[in-house]
């Protein structure tokens, strides 16, 4: 689970020269993978007929075209076999461009130099308990009035980091805490570093087929809970069922009706448990256009914004009171060895200089209780909050 010394040195050199990188560990694996871009951030279509090389996609919740993402290009690639450099046609063992050469030179002996955010951008505004509970109350009123069926509210909590913090150590600790999550550190020199330990797939596309999931409903439990004994109140069952309905509709919108459903089942993520249904379909007939269509239909799911989608997004923009940034958007490697894995950006922290902002939220339905919703967000801060 340790980030190898060579990768540490290289990522520390990338951070020092203000190059964006993404580092991640996939669910239920132990290896770290990373991509470093030598040319800043770009924008790329996620599903396209031709991709030359892998990139790491990161996108906001309110993006206009969900198939078009901010991208960290793979000029340098790290995986369990070591470091590789893109030579314009393939990955090779030796650096080719001047940027790649100087990055490699600078990475000499940097294993112990911590990676920190040097961003000067100001963090998002925190929401206090009273304001958050009023927001939840307002959502319940909207739902009771029949304007929406569900809304997902969120907030931020800001904390100070110890002066000697190291983002790579933090990523390692989060990965150890969340073995079944997708854990990522996305280092963006300007807009901050994002540390994520998400349990939710938005869209996984491999040569075998596609997977997505409806993950919603949250309860908090002690260590090593017996998942078979956890009961679910009606309100939480409804909250998750709405997400499942939404996903069924997204498949149907793309003319796909032969998908398989597994669940709902109780799954754990650190101190929390959720209800999860997996949706699976073979790759037959799913070309890049249809995958792009599916991504557009899915993102953002009603697990992160609400239902129906347009008024929910409008309402949150108006009343949530802060900018979500990349939280509740998606992120993941694109075209990495033939597969694309996009995860919902949840259990998220943004690191800006010496401050860390924890982003947390929860689904609101007609029966939601504001005080319980506040506590749910407090429990969610513990996932990333416990590794600071
Ligand atoms: C918006 C969040 O959670 C979503 C995903 C899973 C469970 C959720 C819930 O129980 O409300 C939310 O829909 C968050 O964790 O910040």
Short mmCIF file of C-alpha atoms and ligand atoms in Angstrom, two decimals:
data_model
loop_
_atom_site.label_atom_id
_atom_site.label_comp_id
_atom_site.label_asym_id
_atom_site.label_seq_id
_atom_site.Cartn_x
_atom_site.Cartn_y
_atom_site.Cartn_z
CA UNK A 1 0.00 0.00 0.00
CA UNK A 2 3.08 2.27 0.21
CA UNK A 3 3.78 4.64 -2.66
CA UNK A 4 7.12 3.42 -4.08
CA UNK A 5 10.16 5.68 -3.53
CA UNK A 6 10.63 6.37 -7.26
CA UNK A 7 7.05 7.51 -7.63
CA UNK A 8 7.33 9.69 -4.50
CA UNK A 9 10.44 11.42 -5.85
CA UNK A 10 8.88 12.02 -9.24
CA UNK A 11 5.59 13.38 -7.88
CA UNK A 12 7.47 15.60 -5.44
CA UNK A 13 9.48 17.00 -8.38
CA UNK A 14 6.24 17.50 -10.37
CA UNK A 15 4.70 19.43 -7.47
CA UNK A 16 7.82 21.54 -7.14
CA UNK A 17 7.68 22.55 -10.80
CA UNK A 18 3.91 23.19 -10.70
CA UNK A 19 2.96 20.28 -12.96
CA UNK A 20 -0.50 18.76 -12.46
CA UNK A 21 -0.65 15.08 -11.59
CA UNK A 22 -3.17 12.46 -10.53
CA UNK A 23 -2.24 9.54 -8.28
CA UNK A 24 -4.73 6.78 -7.49
CA UNK A 25 -5.27 3.35 -6.03
CA UNK A 26 -8.16 1.32 -7.41
CA UNK A 27 -10.69 -0.46 -5.15
CA UNK A 28 -9.45 -3.71 -3.61
CA UNK A 29 -5.95 -3.40 -5.07
CA UNK A 30 -2.65 -2.37 -3.51
CA UNK A 31 -0.80 -0.70 -6.39
CA UNK A 32 -0.55 3.00 -7.05
CA UNK A 33 -0.86 4.46 -10.54
CA UNK A 34 -0.26 8.03 -11.66
CA UNK A 35 -0.14 10.37 -14.61
CA UNK A 36 1.83 13.60 -14.79
CA UNK A 37 1.19 16.27 -17.42
CA UNK A 38 4.17 18.37 -18.50
CA UNK A 39 1.91 20.99 -20.12
CA UNK A 40 -0.69 22.02 -17.56
CA UNK A 41 -4.36 21.07 -17.79
CA UNK A 42 -6.34 20.59 -21.00
CA UNK A 43 -9.95 19.70 -21.91
CA UNK A 44 -10.76 16.38 -23.57
CA UNK A 45 -13.80 14.33 -24.58
CA UNK A 46 -13.96 11.27 -22.33
CA UNK A 47 -15.47 8.86 -24.83
CA UNK A 48 -14.12 9.51 -28.33
CA UNK A 49 -13.35 7.36 -31.36
CA UNK A 50 -9.60 7.88 -31.04
CA UNK A 51 -7.49 8.56 -28.02
CA UNK A 52 -3.77 8.53 -28.40
CA UNK A 53 -2.82 8.07 -24.79
CA UNK A 54 -4.46 7.81 -21.39
CA UNK A 55 -5.46 10.84 -19.39
CA UNK A 56 -7.04 11.51 -16.02
CA UNK A 57 -10.45 13.19 -16.18
CA UNK A 58 -11.88 15.44 -13.49
CA UNK A 59 -15.16 17.26 -13.92
CA UNK A 60 -17.62 19.45 -12.05
CA UNK A 61 -21.18 18.51 -11.16
CA UNK A 62 -22.71 21.38 -13.17
CA UNK A 63 -20.71 20.94 -16.38
CA UNK A 64 -22.58 21.67 -19.60
CA UNK A 65 -21.38 18.62 -21.55
CA UNK A 66 -20.65 15.72 -19.22
CA UNK A 67 -18.52 14.01 -21.89
CA UNK A 68 -16.08 16.91 -21.92
CA UNK A 69 -13.72 16.96 -18.92
CA UNK A 70 -10.72 18.74 -17.50
CA UNK A 71 -7.80 16.46 -18.29
CA UNK A 72 -4.34 15.63 -16.99
CA UNK A 73 -2.53 14.22 -20.00
CA UNK A 74 -0.26 11.24 -19.52
CA UNK A 75 3.14 12.68 -20.47
CA UNK A 76 4.59 10.53 -17.72
CA UNK A 77 2.95 7.34 -16.50
CA UNK A 78 3.61 5.44 -13.29
CA UNK A 79 2.35 1.98 -12.53
CA UNK A 80 3.53 -1.17 -10.79
CA UNK A 81 6.20 -1.65 -13.47
CA UNK A 82 7.76 1.76 -12.83
CA UNK A 83 7.98 5.08 -14.71
CA UNK A 84 7.31 5.44 -18.45
CA UNK A 85 7.55 8.47 -20.75
CA UNK A 86 5.25 9.25 -23.69
CA UNK A 87 7.30 9.63 -26.87
CA UNK A 88 4.48 10.79 -29.15
CA UNK A 89 3.44 7.29 -30.22
CA UNK A 90 3.97 5.00 -27.22
CA UNK A 91 5.37 4.82 -23.69
CA UNK A 92 9.09 4.14 -23.38
CA UNK A 93 11.65 3.85 -20.61
CA UNK A 94 13.51 7.07 -21.42
CA UNK A 95 12.46 10.71 -21.28
CA UNK A 96 12.12 12.36 -24.69
CA UNK A 97 10.99 15.95 -24.27
CA UNK A 98 12.96 18.61 -22.38
CA UNK A 99 10.18 18.75 -19.78
CA UNK A 100 10.37 15.02 -19.18
CA UNK A 101 14.17 15.14 -18.93
CA UNK A 102 14.21 18.00 -16.42
CA UNK A 103 11.44 16.36 -14.37
CA UNK A 104 13.48 13.17 -14.14
CA UNK A 105 16.64 15.08 -13.23
CA UNK A 106 14.87 17.06 -10.54
CA UNK A 107 13.37 13.92 -9.05
CA UNK A 108 16.79 12.65 -8.03
CA UNK A 109 16.82 12.03 -4.29
CA UNK A 110 13.56 13.79 -3.46
CA UNK A 111 11.90 10.88 -1.68
CA UNK A 112 11.65 12.73 1.61
CA UNK A 113 10.56 16.13 0.31
CA UNK A 114 6.87 16.47 1.25
CA UNK A 115 4.27 17.30 -1.39
CA UNK A 116 2.18 20.28 -0.35
CA UNK A 117 -0.27 22.63 -2.06
CA UNK A 118 1.19 26.04 -2.73
CA UNK A 119 -2.06 27.41 -4.12
CA UNK A 120 -2.98 30.91 -2.99
CA UNK A 121 -6.63 30.52 -4.03
CA UNK A 122 -9.11 31.12 -1.21
CA UNK A 123 -11.07 28.13 0.06
CA UNK A 124 -14.86 27.73 -0.10
CA UNK A 125 -17.17 29.22 2.53
CA UNK A 126 -18.13 26.97 5.43
CA UNK A 127 -21.81 26.56 6.39
CA UNK A 128 -22.82 26.55 10.07
CA UNK A 129 -25.31 24.13 11.58
CA UNK A 130 -28.25 26.51 11.73
CA UNK A 131 -27.83 27.60 8.09
CA UNK A 132 -27.51 23.99 6.93
CA UNK A 133 -30.60 22.85 8.81
CA UNK A 134 -32.58 25.75 7.32
CA UNK A 135 -31.41 24.70 3.86
CA UNK A 136 -32.60 21.13 4.51
CA UNK A 137 -35.94 22.48 5.77
CA UNK A 138 -36.30 24.54 2.60
CA UNK A 139 -35.63 21.41 0.50
CA UNK A 140 -38.29 19.46 2.39
CA UNK A 141 -40.78 22.27 1.68
CA UNK A 142 -39.92 22.18 -2.05
CA UNK A 143 -40.47 18.44 -2.10
CA UNK A 144 -43.74 18.65 -0.15
CA UNK A 145 -44.94 21.32 -2.58
CA UNK A 146 -44.33 18.83 -5.40
CA UNK A 147 -41.61 20.88 -7.14
CA UNK A 148 -39.00 18.16 -6.74
CA UNK A 149 -38.85 14.58 -5.52
CA UNK A 150 -35.35 14.71 -4.06
CA UNK A 151 -32.52 17.19 -3.45
CA UNK A 152 -28.94 16.57 -2.35
CA UNK A 153 -27.59 19.36 -0.17
CA UNK A 154 -23.98 19.78 0.88
CA UNK A 155 -21.59 21.94 2.83
CA UNK A 156 -17.94 22.49 3.60
CA UNK A 157 -15.95 22.33 6.82
CA UNK A 158 -12.53 24.05 6.90
CA UNK A 159 -9.61 22.94 9.07
CA UNK A 160 -5.94 23.85 9.41
CA UNK A 161 -3.30 21.32 8.38
CA UNK A 162 -0.14 20.70 10.42
CA UNK A 163 2.75 22.69 8.84
CA UNK A 164 4.71 19.56 7.90
CA UNK A 165 1.82 17.72 6.17
CA UNK A 166 2.55 15.54 3.15
CA UNK A 167 -0.19 14.91 0.57
CA UNK A 168 1.33 11.56 -0.40
CA UNK A 169 1.28 10.36 3.23
CA UNK A 170 -2.33 11.50 3.47
CA UNK A 171 -3.24 9.55 0.31
CA UNK A 172 -1.55 6.45 1.78
CA UNK A 173 -3.47 6.79 5.05
CA UNK A 174 -6.77 7.24 3.22
CA UNK A 175 -6.09 4.17 1.08
CA UNK A 176 -5.35 2.10 4.20
CA UNK A 177 -8.60 3.29 5.77
CA UNK A 178 -10.72 2.65 2.65
CA UNK A 179 -9.52 -0.60 1.02
CA UNK A 180 -12.64 -0.92 -1.17
CA UNK A 181 -12.78 2.71 -2.31
CA UNK A 182 -11.18 4.47 -5.25
CA UNK A 183 -8.58 6.69 -3.57
CA UNK A 184 -7.08 9.57 -5.54
CA UNK A 185 -4.91 12.61 -5.06
CA UNK A 186 -5.32 15.11 -7.88
CA UNK A 187 -2.70 17.83 -7.57
CA UNK A 188 -3.65 20.97 -9.45
CA UNK A 189 -1.12 23.70 -8.75
CA UNK A 190 -3.57 26.58 -9.23
CA UNK A 191 -6.90 25.32 -7.95
CA UNK A 192 -5.71 23.12 -5.11
CA UNK A 193 -5.13 19.44 -4.46
CA UNK A 194 -8.12 17.13 -4.23
CA UNK A 195 -8.00 14.08 -1.98
CA UNK A 196 -10.84 11.62 -2.55
CA UNK A 197 -11.87 8.22 -1.18
CA UNK A 198 -15.05 7.43 -3.06
CA UNK A 199 -17.18 4.28 -2.83
CA UNK A 200 -19.26 5.14 -5.95
CA UNK A 201 -18.67 4.25 -9.61
CA UNK A 202 -20.27 6.64 -12.07
CA UNK A 203 -19.37 4.68 -15.19
CA UNK A 204 -16.86 1.91 -15.72
CA UNK A 205 -16.21 0.86 -19.31
CA UNK A 206 -13.98 -2.14 -20.09
CA UNK A 207 -13.83 -4.47 -23.10
CA UNK A 208 -16.25 -6.74 -21.16
CA UNK A 209 -18.95 -4.13 -20.62
CA UNK A 210 -20.18 -1.22 -18.54
CA UNK A 211 -21.02 -0.89 -14.85
CA UNK A 212 -22.66 1.85 -12.87
CA UNK A 213 -24.31 1.99 -9.47
CA UNK A 214 -27.04 3.58 -7.40
CA UNK A 215 -25.42 4.31 -4.06
CA UNK A 216 -27.47 6.24 -1.53
CA UNK A 217 -28.93 6.10 1.95
CA UNK A 218 -26.44 6.52 4.77
CA UNK A 219 -26.21 5.18 8.31
CA UNK A 220 -23.21 5.28 10.64
CA UNK A 221 -22.02 2.22 12.48
CA UNK A 222 -19.27 0.98 14.80
CA UNK A 223 -16.20 -0.93 13.58
CA UNK A 224 -16.75 -4.26 11.75
CA UNK A 225 -20.54 -4.16 11.55
CA UNK A 226 -22.48 -7.29 10.59
CA UNK A 227 -24.00 -5.95 7.36
CA UNK A 228 -26.77 -8.61 7.39
CA UNK A 229 -28.23 -7.15 10.59
CA UNK A 230 -28.54 -3.57 9.39
CA UNK A 231 -32.14 -2.50 8.80
CA UNK A 232 -33.17 0.42 6.58
CA UNK A 233 -35.99 2.90 7.36
CA UNK A 234 -38.47 3.61 4.55
CA UNK A 235 -37.14 7.14 3.88
CA UNK A 236 -33.63 5.83 3.15
CA UNK A 237 -34.98 2.98 1.01
CA UNK A 238 -36.91 5.57 -1.03
CA UNK A 239 -33.83 7.82 -1.31
CA UNK A 240 -31.83 4.98 -2.88
CA UNK A 241 -34.74 3.68 -4.99
CA UNK A 242 -35.03 7.11 -6.63
CA UNK A 243 -31.39 6.84 -7.73
CA UNK A 244 -32.00 3.34 -9.13
CA UNK A 245 -35.01 4.66 -11.09
CA UNK A 246 -32.89 7.47 -12.42
CA UNK A 247 -30.22 5.03 -13.65
CA UNK A 248 -32.78 2.72 -15.30
CA UNK A 249 -34.08 5.76 -17.16
CA UNK A 250 -30.55 6.80 -18.21
CA UNK A 251 -30.01 3.36 -19.81
CA UNK A 252 -33.40 3.48 -21.52
CA UNK A 253 -32.64 6.97 -22.89
CA UNK A 254 -29.71 5.38 -24.69
CA UNK A 255 -31.88 2.57 -26.05
CA UNK A 256 -30.41 -0.02 -23.64
CA UNK A 257 -32.94 -2.25 -21.91
CA UNK A 258 -30.98 -5.46 -21.44
CA UNK A 259 -28.98 -4.54 -18.35
CA UNK A 260 -28.55 -6.64 -15.24
CA UNK A 261 -29.33 -5.36 -11.72
CA UNK A 262 -27.60 -6.61 -8.59
CA UNK A 263 -29.00 -5.40 -5.28
CA UNK A 264 -29.90 -3.29 -3.41
CA UNK A 265 -27.40 -4.50 -0.83
CA UNK A 266 -25.83 -2.95 2.24
CA UNK A 267 -22.19 -1.98 1.70
CA UNK A 268 -19.73 -0.32 4.06
CA UNK A 269 -17.40 2.62 3.48
CA UNK A 270 -15.25 3.41 6.56
CA UNK A 271 -17.65 4.40 9.40
CA UNK A 272 -20.66 4.52 7.06
CA UNK A 273 -23.00 2.05 5.38
CA UNK A 274 -25.01 2.66 2.22
CA UNK A 275 -27.53 0.86 0.03
CA UNK A 276 -26.10 -0.05 -3.36
CA UNK A 277 -27.50 -1.49 -6.59
CA UNK A 278 -25.07 -2.35 -9.39
CA UNK A 279 -26.20 -2.03 -13.04
CA UNK A 280 -24.25 -4.03 -15.61
CA UNK A 281 -24.40 -4.42 -19.39
CA UNK A 282 -22.18 -6.24 -21.91
CA UNK A 283 -20.12 -4.10 -24.32
CA UNK A 284 -22.18 -5.26 -27.36
CA UNK A 285 -22.99 -2.31 -29.60
CA UNK A 286 -21.59 0.26 -27.16
CA UNK A 287 -19.41 2.45 -29.35
CA UNK A 288 -17.88 5.76 -28.22
CA UNK A 289 -20.99 7.77 -29.18
CA UNK A 290 -23.30 5.60 -27.11
CA UNK A 291 -20.93 5.61 -24.16
CA UNK A 292 -20.75 9.41 -24.38
CA UNK A 293 -24.58 9.47 -24.45
CA UNK A 294 -24.74 7.22 -21.39
CA UNK A 295 -22.30 9.45 -19.52
CA UNK A 296 -24.39 12.51 -20.39
CA UNK A 297 -27.56 10.77 -19.20
CA UNK A 298 -25.98 9.58 -15.96
CA UNK A 299 -24.05 12.62 -14.79
CA UNK A 300 -24.94 14.03 -12.36
CA UNK A 301 -27.01 11.19 -10.89
CA UNK A 302 -29.74 11.89 -8.38
CA UNK A 303 -27.33 10.61 -5.70
CA UNK A 304 -25.54 13.96 -5.87
CA UNK A 305 -27.98 16.62 -7.11
CA UNK A 306 -31.63 15.56 -7.05
CA UNK A 307 -34.66 14.83 -9.17
CA UNK A 308 -35.77 16.18 -11.58
CA UNK A 309 -32.29 17.31 -12.52
CA UNK A 310 -32.66 20.85 -14.01
CA UNK A 311 -34.69 22.43 -11.16
CA UNK A 312 -32.53 20.61 -8.59
CA UNK A 313 -29.32 22.09 -10.04
CA UNK A 314 -30.95 25.51 -10.26
CA UNK A 315 -32.13 25.33 -6.64
CA UNK A 316 -28.72 24.26 -5.33
CA UNK A 317 -26.91 27.00 -7.25
CA UNK A 318 -29.21 29.53 -5.68
CA UNK A 319 -29.47 28.32 -2.10
CA UNK A 320 -26.53 26.07 -1.24
CA UNK A 321 -24.35 29.09 -0.58
CA UNK A 322 -20.92 27.98 -1.80
CA UNK A 323 -19.17 26.59 -4.88
CA UNK A 324 -18.81 22.78 -4.91
CA UNK A 325 -15.72 22.90 -7.16
CA UNK A 326 -15.01 19.32 -8.27
CA UNK A 327 -16.97 17.74 -5.36
CA UNK A 328 -19.88 15.58 -6.67
CA UNK A 329 -18.44 15.80 -10.17
CA UNK A 330 -16.51 12.77 -11.40
CA UNK A 331 -12.91 11.69 -11.76
CA UNK A 332 -10.84 8.76 -12.98
CA UNK A 333 -8.44 7.34 -15.55
CA UNK A 334 -9.55 7.36 -19.20
CA UNK A 335 -8.29 4.84 -21.76
CA UNK A 336 -5.87 3.28 -19.32
CA UNK A 337 -4.97 -0.09 -20.89
CA UNK A 338 -8.30 -0.12 -22.74
CA UNK A 339 -10.53 0.78 -19.79
CA UNK A 340 -12.15 3.95 -18.50
CA UNK A 341 -13.19 4.17 -14.85
CA UNK A 342 -15.09 7.21 -13.70
CA UNK A 343 -16.01 7.63 -10.04
CA UNK A 344 -18.34 10.10 -8.35
CA UNK A 345 -16.23 12.67 -6.49
CA UNK A 346 -17.40 11.95 -2.91
CA UNK A 347 -15.68 11.83 0.49
CA UNK A 348 -13.66 14.71 -0.82
CA UNK A 349 -11.17 17.19 0.57
CA UNK A 350 -9.58 20.16 -1.16
CA UNK A 351 -6.19 21.30 0.09
CA UNK A 352 -5.25 24.92 -0.52
CA UNK A 353 -2.00 26.00 1.12
CA UNK A 354 -2.22 25.11 4.82
CA UNK A 355 -6.03 24.64 4.84
CA UNK A 356 -8.14 21.58 4.14
CA UNK A 357 -11.81 21.83 3.18
CA UNK A 358 -13.98 18.76 3.74
CA UNK A 359 -16.99 18.50 1.40
CA UNK A 360 -19.98 16.56 2.69
CA UNK A 361 -23.63 16.22 1.77
CA UNK A 362 -26.71 14.05 1.86
CA UNK A 363 -29.92 13.25 0.01
CA UNK A 364 -33.14 14.94 1.16
CA UNK A 365 -36.58 13.41 0.64
CA UNK A 366 -40.00 14.35 2.00
CA UNK A 367 -39.43 12.65 5.38
CA UNK A 368 -35.90 14.00 5.99
CA UNK A 369 -35.13 15.53 9.37
CA UNK A 370 -32.78 18.56 9.41
CA UNK A 371 -30.97 17.61 12.65
CA UNK A 372 -30.32 14.07 11.40
CA UNK A 373 -29.07 15.44 8.07
CA UNK A 374 -26.57 17.68 9.90
CA UNK A 375 -25.30 14.69 11.90
CA UNK A 376 -25.00 12.65 8.70
CA UNK A 377 -22.67 15.31 7.27
CA UNK A 378 -20.65 15.36 10.52
CA UNK A 379 -20.25 11.57 10.26
CA UNK A 380 -19.15 11.97 6.64
CA UNK A 381 -16.40 14.44 7.63
CA UNK A 382 -14.84 11.58 9.60
CA UNK A 383 -13.91 9.61 6.47
CA UNK A 384 -11.25 12.03 5.22
CA UNK A 385 -11.11 14.04 8.47
CA UNK A 386 -9.63 11.11 10.38
CA UNK A 387 -6.44 10.97 8.29
CA UNK A 388 -5.43 14.61 8.77
C1 LIG B 1 -23.47 13.59 -1.32
C2 LIG B 1 -22.92 12.60 -0.64
O1 LIG B 1 -23.41 11.33 -0.62
C3 LIG B 1 -24.28 10.82 -1.61
C4 LIG B 1 -23.80 9.46 -1.93
C5 LIG B 1 -24.10 8.40 -1.11
C6 LIG B 1 -25.07 8.54 -0.11
C7 LIG B 1 -25.79 9.69 -0.02
C8 LIG B 1 -26.81 9.87 1.04
O2 LIG B 1 -27.03 8.95 1.83
O3 LIG B 1 -27.39 10.94 1.15
C9 LIG B 1 -25.67 10.79 -1.00
O4 LIG B 1 -26.62 10.61 -2.01
C10 LIG B 1 -21.73 12.75 0.19
O5 LIG B 1 -21.28 11.75 0.75
O6 LIG B 1 -21.16 13.85 0.28
#
